Amino acid sequence: MGGFDGFPEFVEAHTGVWSRLAYVLAGSHAGAEDLLQIALLKTARRWSRVRGYEQPEAYVRKAIYHAAVSQWRRGREWPVADVPDRAVAGDHVDDVDRRIALDAALARLTPRQRAVLVLRYYEDRSVADAAEMLGVSVGTVKSQTAYALERLRVVAPELVGLEWEEAGR
Amino acid sequence: MTGLREHFAETAERAKYYDLTGVVHTARRRRRMRRAGAAAAAVLVAWVAVAAGGFHSASGPMVTVDATGEPTAGRLGWLPATFGVPDEPVPLPGDRGVGEGALVYCRDTECLLLTSDGASYSVPGQIWGLSPDGRWLIYDAGGAMMLRLLTGDRVEPVTAATDVVGWSATGATVVVRQSGVDGRVTVVDPDRGSVVTVAVPDPGWWQPKGLAPDGDVMLAPRSSFTPAAPSTTAPPMRSTTAPAAATTTEPVAAPPTNLDFGIVYVDPATGGTRGHPFPDVDEVYEDWQPWAALKVLARPATGSVVFQPGRRVTTDDTPFYTAGDLIEISPETGTALRRYTLPEPSSVDDAAGELVGVVPEGILLRWPSTPPRIEVVDPSGARHTVSTGPAGVELRMVRGGTRFS
């Protein structure tokens, strides 16, 4: 049995959901592609072990987050987020303006702050789950969430009307 | 749209279905290389055996330079050896010069410019770059990118730019790009007042990194390992057709379909390209890790290209990724010239030296430790601490740095 048996099929089966997560995390297609590639290369190197896990896709998901946060560890950031330059069908002008403003504001967060928000508000994870995923303390997740939301308010005061769901779980 | 949850959900719908076949191929190739055993092991043994000497890899001689020793004190004439953070920083004045800048540091959400004479000034917006000669600062003013002469009161807007890609090796020529526009960059020389648009050939594969000493725009692979190709067949590296007639009609270099790193140069005046066979980084760095935002710098005197892959470190059975050794390659042949081995972090909380600049004296590293410091690695591998900041601040960039450095 080859060392990569099942890996291409595994990647094919989950690329859609990983692509969406990576794009939300990176905010740009180039960044998302890089995140996925880094995470999957790590996974491939340990595939003989990972494929025996109960949920191997969870390993990749964690690797995607760690790849994103490692950008923060190195003091780097992803390229400037892709910002839609025109409305899509069904958009109202206010919604488009607000989306662009929020994209721009999110792009100014550190990757770790953004990762915390994605875990809490995109994946709807609890504080404890988010802490486990990022390998940090519960307190760090709470403080980073609060700091990130506050920073969004500072860099994008025009979004004052936006609802910030302060999840407290 | 009412909140973050809805915004993220809408964002997710804009994701593409990224082609990841390249990752599978890369993983297979690397596995084959590891299993090749004898050849790879021979290279590894050679590295260990010639710590202070050279060896001949498939792509030519490379010298391994030991830079793991303790740093000694050193000085760069333009960089204050120490500095403190003022309790109430003075805003950067708009009506007079403040002298040449040395570095940019940040405390909490506030970033300050440190000048060569040791004064600190707060800058109202995001700081995007500090020129290699210390004379120009690029910052965000209400959403507009501005070039500010620090030795005078000139302020020049940089139009149609959202990101600073890199600088010239010396002087103050800067390469900027616009978000969402991958096919071209703009080269701005504020001293001469020139603005030149340069086409980036095959932008799905290549991304701009800065300028070589001769003024050519340097491109590196968009991903630092085999990318998921924008098409199923790797396109040849063609000479560009814009902004002027190309000087080269033959393919210069193929994208790194089976290699990890390479540089292609684009002549801003003609749009012509040149490149070289690339060193297979796996051959000169057995456990290098890709960096999504790899920094690539050209040394001022020689034009040799310095970059820093990542490294994987395992402590307490927990792997983590951090800055790795420095690699220097020849601009003439593309072969690896030197590998500077740097101290390996002992834990996930331990700092690693990060490439932030190149100067005639050597390679500049940032150590985000406590206290944070800037070091020069000289050609012998000796490290010299040339500036130490107060605890609690982040040394964001030195001369020649950009927002992402």
Coordinates of C-alpha atoms in Angstrom, one line a residue:
Chain A
M1 CA 0.0 0.0 0.0
G2 CA 1.5 3.3 -1.1
G3 CA 2.2 6.1 1.3
F4 CA -0.2 8.4 -0.5
D5 CA -3.1 6.0 -1.0
G6 CA -6.3 7.9 -0.5
F7 CA -4.7 11.3 -0.2
P8 CA -5.8 12.7 -3.6
E9 CA -9.3 11.5 -3.0
F10 CA -9.3 13.0 0.5
V11 CA -8.2 16.3 -0.9
E12 CA -10.8 16.2 -3.6
A13 CA -13.6 15.4 -1.2
H14 CA -12.9 18.4 1.1
T15 CA -11.5 21.1 -1.1
G16 CA -14.7 23.0 -1.2
V17 CA -15.1 23.5 2.5
W18 CA -11.4 24.1 3.0
S19 CA -11.4 26.6 0.2
R20 CA -14.2 28.6 1.9
L21 CA -12.5 28.5 5.3
A22 CA -9.1 29.6 3.8
Y23 CA -10.7 32.4 1.9
V24 CA -12.5 33.7 5.0
L25 CA -9.3 33.5 6.9
A26 CA -7.0 35.0 4.3
G27 CA -9.3 37.5 2.7
S28 CA -7.7 37.1 -0.7
H29 CA -7.6 34.3 -3.2
A30 CA -3.8 34.2 -3.3
G31 CA -3.6 34.1 0.5
A32 CA -6.2 31.4 0.6
E33 CA -4.4 29.3 -1.9
D34 CA -1.2 29.6 0.0
L35 CA -2.9 28.6 3.3
L36 CA -4.3 25.5 1.7
Q37 CA -1.1 24.5 0.1
I38 CA 0.9 24.9 3.3
A39 CA -1.7 23.0 5.3
L40 CA -2.0 20.2 2.8
L41 CA 1.8 19.8 2.4
K42 CA 2.1 19.4 6.1
T43 CA -0.7 16.9 6.0
A44 CA 0.9 15.0 3.2
R45 CA 4.1 14.6 5.1
R46 CA 2.2 12.9 7.9
W47 CA -0.5 11.2 5.8
S48 CA 0.4 7.7 6.8
R49 CA -0.5 8.7 10.4
V50 CA -3.2 11.3 9.7
R51 CA -5.3 8.9 7.6
G52 CA -5.7 6.7 10.6
Y53 CA -7.2 9.5 12.6
E54 CA -10.9 9.4 13.4
Q55 CA -11.4 12.8 11.7
P56 CA -8.4 13.5 9.4
E57 CA -10.2 16.5 7.9
A58 CA -10.0 18.1 11.4
Y59 CA -6.3 17.8 11.2
V60 CA -6.2 19.8 8.0
R61 CA -8.6 22.4 9.4
K62 CA -6.3 22.9 12.3
A63 CA -3.3 23.1 10.0
I64 CA -5.0 25.8 8.0
Y65 CA -5.5 27.9 11.2
H66 CA -2.0 27.3 12.3
A67 CA -0.7 28.3 8.8
A68 CA -2.7 31.5 9.1
V69 CA -1.5 32.3 12.6
S70 CA 2.1 31.5 11.8
Q71 CA 1.9 34.5 9.5
W72 CA 1.2 36.5 12.7
R73 CA 4.1 34.8 14.5
R74 CA 6.4 35.9 11.8
G75 CA 5.1 39.5 12.0
R76 CA 3.8 39.2 8.5
E77 CA 0.4 39.6 7.0
W78 CA -1.5 38.3 4.0
P79 CA -1.7 40.4 1.0
V80 CA -4.3 43.1 1.0
A81 CA -7.7 41.5 0.8
D82 CA -9.6 41.1 -2.4
V83 CA -12.3 43.7 -2.4
P84 CA -15.2 43.4 -4.7
D85 CA -15.3 46.4 -7.0
R86 CA -18.9 46.1 -8.2
A87 CA -22.1 45.0 -6.8
V88 CA -23.5 41.6 -7.4
A89 CA -27.0 40.8 -8.2
G90 CA -29.4 41.6 -5.4
D91 CA -27.0 43.9 -3.5
H92 CA -28.2 47.1 -2.2
V93 CA -25.7 50.0 -2.4
D94 CA -25.5 50.3 1.4
D95 CA -24.7 46.6 1.7
V96 CA -22.0 46.8 -0.9
D97 CA -20.4 49.8 0.8
R98 CA -20.5 48.2 4.1
R99 CA -19.1 44.9 2.9
I100 CA -16.2 46.7 1.2
A101 CA -15.6 48.7 4.4
L102 CA -15.7 45.6 6.5
D103 CA -13.4 43.7 4.2
A104 CA -10.9 46.5 4.4
A105 CA -11.2 46.7 8.2
L106 CA -10.7 43.0 8.6
A107 CA -7.7 43.1 6.3
R108 CA -6.1 45.4 8.8
L109 CA -6.3 42.9 11.7
T110 CA -3.4 40.6 12.4
P111 CA -3.9 37.1 11.1
R112 CA -4.4 35.8 14.6
Q113 CA -7.1 38.3 15.4
R114 CA -8.8 37.5 12.2
A115 CA -8.5 33.7 12.9
V116 CA -10.1 34.2 16.3
L117 CA -13.0 36.1 14.7
V118 CA -13.4 33.4 12.0
L119 CA -13.5 30.7 14.7
R120 CA -16.1 32.5 16.7
Y121 CA -18.3 34.1 14.1
Y122 CA -17.8 31.9 10.9
E123 CA -17.4 28.5 12.5
D124 CA -19.4 29.4 15.5
R125 CA -17.0 27.7 17.8
S126 CA -17.0 28.2 21.6
V127 CA -14.2 30.0 23.3
A128 CA -12.8 26.7 24.5
D129 CA -13.0 25.1 21.0
A130 CA -11.3 28.2 19.5
A131 CA -8.5 28.0 22.1
E132 CA -8.0 24.3 21.4
M133 CA -7.9 24.9 17.7
L134 CA -5.3 27.7 18.0
G135 CA -3.3 26.1 20.8
V136 CA -3.7 29.1 23.1
S137 CA -5.4 29.7 26.4
V138 CA -9.1 30.5 26.8
G139 CA -8.1 33.9 28.1
T140 CA -6.1 34.6 25.0
V141 CA -9.1 33.9 22.8
K142 CA -11.3 36.2 24.9
S143 CA -8.8 39.0 24.9
Q144 CA -8.0 38.7 21.2
T145 CA -11.7 38.6 20.3
A146 CA -12.3 41.8 22.3
Y147 CA -9.2 43.5 20.9
A148 CA -10.1 42.5 17.4
L149 CA -13.6 43.9 17.7
E150 CA -12.4 47.1 19.2
R151 CA -9.8 47.4 16.5
L152 CA -12.5 47.0 13.9
R153 CA -14.4 49.8 15.5
V154 CA -11.3 52.0 15.5
V155 CA -10.3 51.4 11.9
A156 CA -13.8 51.4 10.5
P157 CA -15.9 53.8 12.6
E158 CA -18.4 54.0 9.7
L159 CA -19.4 50.5 10.7
V160 CA -20.8 51.7 14.0
G161 CA -24.2 50.5 13.0
L162 CA -23.0 47.0 12.4
E163 CA -24.1 44.4 14.9
W164 CA -21.1 42.9 16.7
E165 CA -22.4 39.7 18.2
E166 CA -20.4 39.5 21.4
A167 CA -20.5 35.8 21.8
G168 CA -19.9 34.9 25.4
R169 CA -19.8 31.2 25.4
Chain B
M1 CA -26.1 42.5 6.1
T2 CA -26.2 42.9 9.8
G3 CA -23.2 41.4 11.4
L4 CA -20.0 39.5 11.3
R5 CA -21.6 36.1 10.9
E6 CA -23.4 37.1 7.8
H7 CA -20.4 38.9 6.4
F8 CA -18.2 35.8 6.9
A9 CA -20.8 33.7 5.3
E10 CA -21.1 36.0 2.3
T11 CA -17.3 36.1 2.1
A12 CA -17.1 32.3 2.0
E13 CA -19.4 32.2 -1.0
R14 CA -16.9 34.3 -2.9
A15 CA -14.2 31.6 -2.4
K16 CA -13.0 29.8 -5.4
Y17 CA -12.5 26.1 -5.7
Y18 CA -8.8 26.2 -5.5
D19 CA -6.8 23.7 -7.6
L20 CA -4.8 21.7 -5.2
T21 CA -3.4 19.1 -7.6
G22 CA 0.0 20.8 -7.4
V23 CA 0.2 20.1 -3.7
V24 CA -0.4 16.4 -4.3
H25 CA 2.3 16.4 -6.9
T26 CA 4.7 18.3 -4.7
A27 CA 4.2 16.0 -1.8
R28 CA 4.8 13.0 -3.9
R29 CA 8.0 14.5 -5.3
R30 CA 9.3 15.4 -1.9
R31 CA 8.5 11.9 -0.6
R32 CA 10.4 10.4 -3.5
M33 CA 13.3 12.7 -2.7
R34 CA 13.4 11.6 0.9
R35 CA 13.1 8.0 -0.1
A36 CA 15.9 8.4 -2.5
G37 CA 17.9 8.0 0.7
A38 CA 21.5 7.7 -0.4
A39 CA 21.7 10.8 -2.5
A40 CA 19.8 13.0 -0.1
A41 CA 21.7 11.6 2.9
A42 CA 25.0 12.3 1.2
V43 CA 24.0 15.9 0.9
L44 CA 22.9 16.1 4.5
V45 CA 26.2 14.6 5.7
A46 CA 28.1 17.0 3.5
W47 CA 26.4 20.0 5.1
V48 CA 27.3 18.8 8.5
A49 CA 30.8 18.0 7.5
V50 CA 31.6 21.2 5.9
A51 CA 30.2 23.6 8.4
A52 CA 32.9 26.1 7.6
G53 CA 33.7 25.1 4.1
G54 CA 32.0 24.5 0.8
F55 CA 30.6 21.7 -1.1
H56 CA 29.5 21.2 -4.7
S57 CA 25.8 20.6 -5.1
A58 CA 24.2 19.8 -8.4
S59 CA 23.9 23.5 -9.0
G60 CA 27.4 24.6 -7.9
P61 CA 29.5 25.4 -4.9
M62 CA 27.8 26.6 -1.8
V63 CA 29.4 27.8 1.4
T64 CA 27.7 27.1 4.7
V65 CA 28.4 30.0 7.0
D66 CA 27.9 29.4 10.8
A67 CA 25.9 32.3 12.2
T68 CA 24.8 30.6 15.4
G69 CA 27.3 32.3 17.7
E70 CA 26.5 34.8 20.3
P71 CA 26.2 38.4 18.9
T72 CA 28.6 41.1 19.8
A73 CA 28.0 44.8 20.0
G74 CA 28.2 46.6 16.7
R75 CA 27.2 49.9 15.1
L76 CA 25.6 51.2 12.0
G77 CA 26.2 54.9 11.5
W78 CA 22.5 55.6 10.7
L79 CA 20.9 53.5 13.3
P80 CA 20.7 54.5 17.0
A81 CA 22.2 51.8 19.2
T82 CA 19.4 52.3 21.7
F83 CA 16.2 54.3 22.1
G84 CA 13.3 54.9 24.3
V85 CA 9.6 55.6 23.7
P86 CA 8.6 59.1 24.6
D87 CA 5.6 59.4 27.0
E88 CA 3.9 61.8 24.6
P89 CA 5.3 61.3 21.1
V90 CA 5.5 64.4 18.9
P91 CA 3.5 64.1 15.7
L92 CA 5.6 64.1 12.5
P93 CA 5.5 67.8 11.6
G94 CA 4.2 68.7 8.1
D95 CA 6.1 71.9 7.7
R96 CA 9.7 70.9 8.2
G97 CA 12.1 68.1 7.8
V98 CA 13.0 65.9 10.7
G99 CA 16.1 64.2 9.3
E100 CA 16.7 60.8 7.8
G101 CA 14.7 57.9 9.2
A102 CA 16.3 54.8 10.7
L103 CA 13.5 52.5 11.7
V104 CA 9.8 52.2 12.5
Y105 CA 8.6 50.7 15.7
C106 CA 5.1 50.1 17.1
R107 CA 3.7 50.1 20.6
D108 CA 0.2 48.7 20.9
T109 CA -1.6 50.2 17.9
E110 CA 0.6 53.3 17.5
C111 CA 3.6 53.3 15.2
L112 CA 6.5 55.7 15.4
L113 CA 9.3 56.8 13.2
L114 CA 12.8 56.8 14.8
T115 CA 15.2 59.1 13.0
S116 CA 18.9 58.6 12.9
D117 CA 19.5 61.3 15.5
G118 CA 17.4 59.3 18.0
A119 CA 14.1 61.3 17.9
S120 CA 10.7 59.6 17.7
Y121 CA 7.7 60.9 15.8
S122 CA 4.2 59.5 15.7
V123 CA 2.8 59.0 12.3
P124 CA -1.0 59.4 11.9
G125 CA -1.7 56.5 9.6
Q126 CA -0.4 53.1 8.6
I127 CA 3.3 53.2 7.7
W128 CA 4.0 51.4 4.5
G129 CA 7.7 51.8 3.9
L130 CA 11.0 53.5 4.7
S131 CA 13.4 54.1 1.9
P132 CA 16.9 52.5 1.9
D133 CA 18.5 55.9 2.1
G134 CA 16.2 56.9 5.0
R135 CA 14.9 60.0 3.2
W136 CA 11.4 58.9 2.2
L137 CA 8.6 57.6 4.3
I138 CA 5.4 56.0 2.8
Y139 CA 2.3 56.2 4.9
D140 CA -1.4 56.1 4.7
A141 CA -3.2 59.4 5.0
G142 CA -6.9 59.0 5.0
G143 CA -6.8 56.1 2.7
A144 CA -4.3 57.6 0.3
M145 CA -0.7 56.5 0.0
M146 CA 1.7 59.4 0.5
L147 CA 5.5 59.7 0.0
R148 CA 6.9 62.1 2.6
L149 CA 10.4 63.5 2.3
L150 CA 11.8 63.3 5.8
T151 CA 14.7 65.8 5.1
G152 CA 12.2 68.4 3.8
D153 CA 8.5 69.1 3.7
R154 CA 7.7 67.6 0.3
V155 CA 4.7 65.2 0.3
E156 CA 3.9 63.3 -2.9
P157 CA 0.7 61.3 -3.4
V158 CA 1.2 57.8 -4.8
T159 CA -1.8 57.2 -7.0
A160 CA -3.5 53.9 -7.8
A161 CA -1.4 52.0 -5.2
T162 CA -2.5 50.1 -2.2
D163 CA 0.6 48.1 -1.3
V164 CA 4.3 48.7 -1.3
V165 CA 6.1 45.7 -2.9
G166 CA 9.7 46.7 -2.3
W167 CA 12.5 49.2 -2.8
S168 CA 15.6 49.7 -4.8
A169 CA 18.8 48.3 -3.3
T170 CA 19.9 51.9 -2.5
G171 CA 18.3 55.3 -3.0
A172 CA 14.5 55.7 -2.9
T173 CA 12.9 54.1 -5.9
V174 CA 9.9 52.1 -4.8
V175 CA 7.7 49.5 -6.4
V176 CA 4.0 49.7 -5.6
R177 CA 1.0 47.7 -6.7
Q178 CA -2.8 48.0 -6.5
S179 CA -4.9 45.4 -4.8
G180 CA -6.6 43.1 -7.2
V181 CA -4.3 44.1 -10.1
D182 CA -1.7 41.4 -10.4
G183 CA -0.6 42.0 -13.9
R184 CA 1.4 45.2 -13.4
V185 CA 3.3 47.2 -10.8
T186 CA 4.4 50.8 -10.7
V187 CA 8.0 51.9 -10.2
V188 CA 8.1 55.4 -8.6
D189 CA 11.3 57.4 -8.2
P190 CA 10.3 60.5 -6.1
D191 CA 13.7 62.2 -6.6
R192 CA 13.4 62.1 -10.4
G193 CA 9.7 62.4 -10.5
S194 CA 9.4 59.4 -12.7
V195 CA 6.5 56.9 -12.6
V196 CA 6.8 53.7 -14.8
T197 CA 4.3 51.0 -15.2
V198 CA 5.8 47.5 -15.6
A199 CA 3.9 44.5 -16.7
V200 CA 4.2 41.3 -14.6
P201 CA 4.3 38.4 -17.0
D202 CA 2.3 35.3 -16.0
P203 CA 1.1 36.9 -12.7
G204 CA -0.6 33.7 -11.8
W205 CA 2.8 32.3 -11.3
W206 CA 5.0 35.3 -10.4
Q207 CA 4.8 38.1 -8.0
P208 CA 6.9 41.2 -7.7
K209 CA 9.4 41.5 -4.8
G210 CA 11.4 44.7 -5.4
L211 CA 14.2 46.0 -7.5
A212 CA 17.7 44.6 -8.3
P213 CA 20.6 47.0 -8.1
D214 CA 20.4 47.6 -11.8
G215 CA 16.8 48.7 -11.5
D216 CA 15.1 45.6 -12.9
V217 CA 12.0 44.4 -11.2
M218 CA 12.5 41.1 -9.4
L219 CA 9.8 38.5 -9.5
A220 CA 9.6 35.4 -7.4
P221 CA 7.2 32.4 -7.6
R222 CA 3.8 33.4 -6.2
S223 CA 3.9 30.4 -3.9
S224 CA 7.2 29.4 -2.4
F225 CA 6.7 25.9 -3.6
T226 CA 5.0 24.3 -6.6
P227 CA 1.9 26.5 -7.0
A228 CA -1.6 25.3 -7.9
A229 CA -1.3 26.3 -11.5
P230 CA -3.8 28.8 -13.0
S231 CA -4.0 26.4 -15.9
T232 CA -3.4 22.6 -16.1
T233 CA -0.3 23.1 -18.2
A234 CA 2.5 25.2 -16.9
P235 CA 2.8 28.2 -19.2
P236 CA 6.3 29.1 -20.5
M237 CA 7.9 32.2 -19.0
R238 CA 7.5 34.7 -21.8
S239 CA 8.9 38.1 -22.3
T240 CA 6.3 40.7 -21.5
T241 CA 4.5 42.8 -24.1
A242 CA 4.0 45.8 -22.0
P243 CA 4.6 48.7 -21.5
A244 CA 6.9 48.7 -24.5
A245 CA 8.1 46.3 -27.1
A246 CA 9.7 43.2 -25.6
T247 CA 13.4 42.7 -26.2
T248 CA 13.2 39.0 -25.8
T249 CA 11.2 36.6 -27.8
E250 CA 12.5 33.3 -26.6
P251 CA 11.1 31.8 -23.4
V252 CA 13.5 32.8 -20.6
A253 CA 12.7 30.4 -17.9
A254 CA 9.9 28.0 -17.1
P255 CA 7.9 28.5 -13.9
P256 CA 9.2 26.4 -11.0
T257 CA 7.1 23.4 -11.7
N258 CA 9.6 21.1 -10.1
L259 CA 11.7 23.6 -8.2
D260 CA 11.0 25.7 -5.1
F261 CA 12.5 29.1 -5.8
G262 CA 13.6 31.3 -8.6
I263 CA 14.0 34.9 -9.7
V264 CA 13.0 36.5 -12.9
Y265 CA 14.0 40.0 -13.7
V266 CA 11.9 42.4 -15.8
D267 CA 13.5 45.4 -17.4
P268 CA 11.2 48.4 -16.7
A269 CA 12.4 50.2 -19.8
T270 CA 11.8 47.5 -22.3
G271 CA 9.6 44.9 -20.6
G272 CA 12.1 42.2 -21.5
T273 CA 12.7 39.4 -19.0
R274 CA 15.6 37.3 -18.0
G275 CA 16.1 34.5 -15.6
H276 CA 18.2 31.5 -14.7
P277 CA 17.9 27.9 -13.9
F278 CA 16.8 27.8 -10.3
P279 CA 18.5 26.0 -7.4
D280 CA 16.3 23.3 -6.0
V281 CA 16.0 24.5 -2.5
D282 CA 15.5 21.0 -1.3
E283 CA 19.0 20.3 -2.3
V284 CA 20.5 23.2 -0.3
Y285 CA 18.1 23.1 2.6
E286 CA 16.9 19.7 3.5
D287 CA 14.0 20.7 5.7
W288 CA 13.0 24.1 4.4
Q289 CA 9.4 25.2 4.8
P290 CA 7.5 27.4 2.4
W291 CA 6.7 30.9 3.4
A292 CA 3.5 32.4 1.9
A293 CA 4.9 35.9 1.9
L294 CA 8.6 35.2 1.3
K295 CA 10.8 38.3 1.5
V296 CA 13.4 38.6 -1.3
L297 CA 16.1 41.2 -1.2
A298 CA 19.0 42.1 -3.4
R299 CA 22.3 43.0 -1.8
P300 CA 23.4 46.5 -2.7
A301 CA 26.9 45.8 -3.8
T302 CA 26.7 42.4 -5.5
G303 CA 23.0 42.0 -6.5
S304 CA 23.0 38.6 -4.9
V305 CA 19.5 37.6 -3.8
V306 CA 18.9 36.9 -0.1
F307 CA 15.8 35.1 1.1
Q308 CA 14.7 33.2 4.2
P309 CA 12.6 30.1 4.1
G310 CA 10.9 28.8 7.1
R311 CA 11.9 25.9 9.3
R312 CA 10.1 23.3 11.3
V313 CA 11.1 22.8 14.9
T314 CA 9.8 20.2 17.2
T315 CA 9.9 20.6 21.0
D316 CA 8.1 18.4 23.5
D317 CA 6.7 16.5 20.5
T318 CA 5.0 19.7 19.3
P319 CA 6.1 20.9 15.9
F320 CA 6.0 24.6 15.1
Y321 CA 7.2 26.8 12.2
T322 CA 9.5 29.7 12.4
A323 CA 12.1 31.6 10.5
G324 CA 14.8 29.4 9.1
D325 CA 18.3 29.9 7.8
L326 CA 19.3 32.6 5.2
I327 CA 20.0 31.6 1.6
E328 CA 21.9 33.7 -0.8
I329 CA 21.9 33.0 -4.5
S330 CA 23.9 34.3 -7.4
P331 CA 22.1 36.8 -9.7
E332 CA 24.3 35.7 -12.6
T333 CA 23.8 31.9 -12.4
G334 CA 21.0 31.3 -10.0
T335 CA 23.1 28.9 -8.0
A336 CA 23.2 28.9 -4.2
L337 CA 26.2 30.8 -2.9
R338 CA 25.8 30.7 0.9
R339 CA 23.6 29.4 3.6
Y340 CA 23.8 31.2 6.9
T341 CA 22.8 28.9 9.7
L342 CA 21.0 30.8 12.4
P343 CA 20.2 29.7 16.0
E344 CA 17.2 27.4 16.2
P345 CA 14.5 28.4 18.7
S346 CA 14.4 26.1 21.7
S347 CA 10.7 26.5 22.2
V348 CA 7.6 27.9 20.6
D349 CA 8.0 31.0 22.7
D350 CA 11.6 31.5 21.7
A351 CA 12.4 34.1 19.2
A352 CA 14.0 33.5 15.8
G353 CA 15.9 36.0 13.7
E354 CA 13.8 37.4 10.8
L355 CA 15.2 38.9 7.7
V356 CA 14.4 42.6 7.4
G357 CA 17.0 44.2 5.3
V358 CA 20.4 44.1 3.5
V359 CA 23.1 46.7 3.8
P360 CA 26.7 46.9 2.6
E361 CA 27.8 45.6 6.0
G362 CA 25.7 42.4 5.8
I363 CA 22.2 41.1 6.3
L364 CA 19.8 42.7 8.8
L365 CA 17.8 40.5 11.2
R366 CA 15.0 41.5 13.5
W367 CA 14.8 39.6 16.8
P368 CA 11.3 40.0 18.3
S369 CA 12.6 39.0 21.7
T370 CA 12.7 40.9 25.0
P371 CA 14.2 43.4 24.5
P372 CA 13.8 43.5 20.7
R373 CA 16.9 44.1 18.7
I374 CA 18.4 44.5 15.2
E375 CA 21.5 42.5 14.2
V376 CA 23.8 42.5 11.3
V377 CA 25.1 39.2 10.0
D378 CA 28.4 39.9 8.4
P379 CA 29.9 37.7 5.6
S380 CA 31.8 35.7 8.1
G381 CA 28.7 34.7 10.0
A382 CA 29.5 36.9 13.0
R383 CA 26.4 38.7 14.3
H384 CA 26.5 42.2 15.7
T385 CA 23.7 43.8 17.7
V386 CA 23.3 47.3 16.2
S387 CA 20.1 48.5 17.9
T388 CA 18.1 47.5 20.9
G389 CA 14.6 48.8 21.6
P390 CA 12.7 49.0 24.9
A391 CA 10.7 46.0 26.0
G392 CA 7.2 45.9 24.8
V393 CA 7.7 47.5 21.4
E394 CA 7.8 45.8 18.0
L395 CA 10.6 46.8 15.6
R396 CA 8.5 46.9 12.5
M397 CA 10.9 47.9 9.8
V398 CA 14.4 49.3 9.1
R399 CA 15.5 51.3 6.1
G400 CA 14.5 49.5 2.9
G401 CA 11.6 47.9 4.7
T402 CA 7.9 47.6 3.8
R403 CA 4.8 47.0 5.7
F404 CA 5.2 43.3 5.4
S405 CA 8.9 43.1 6.3

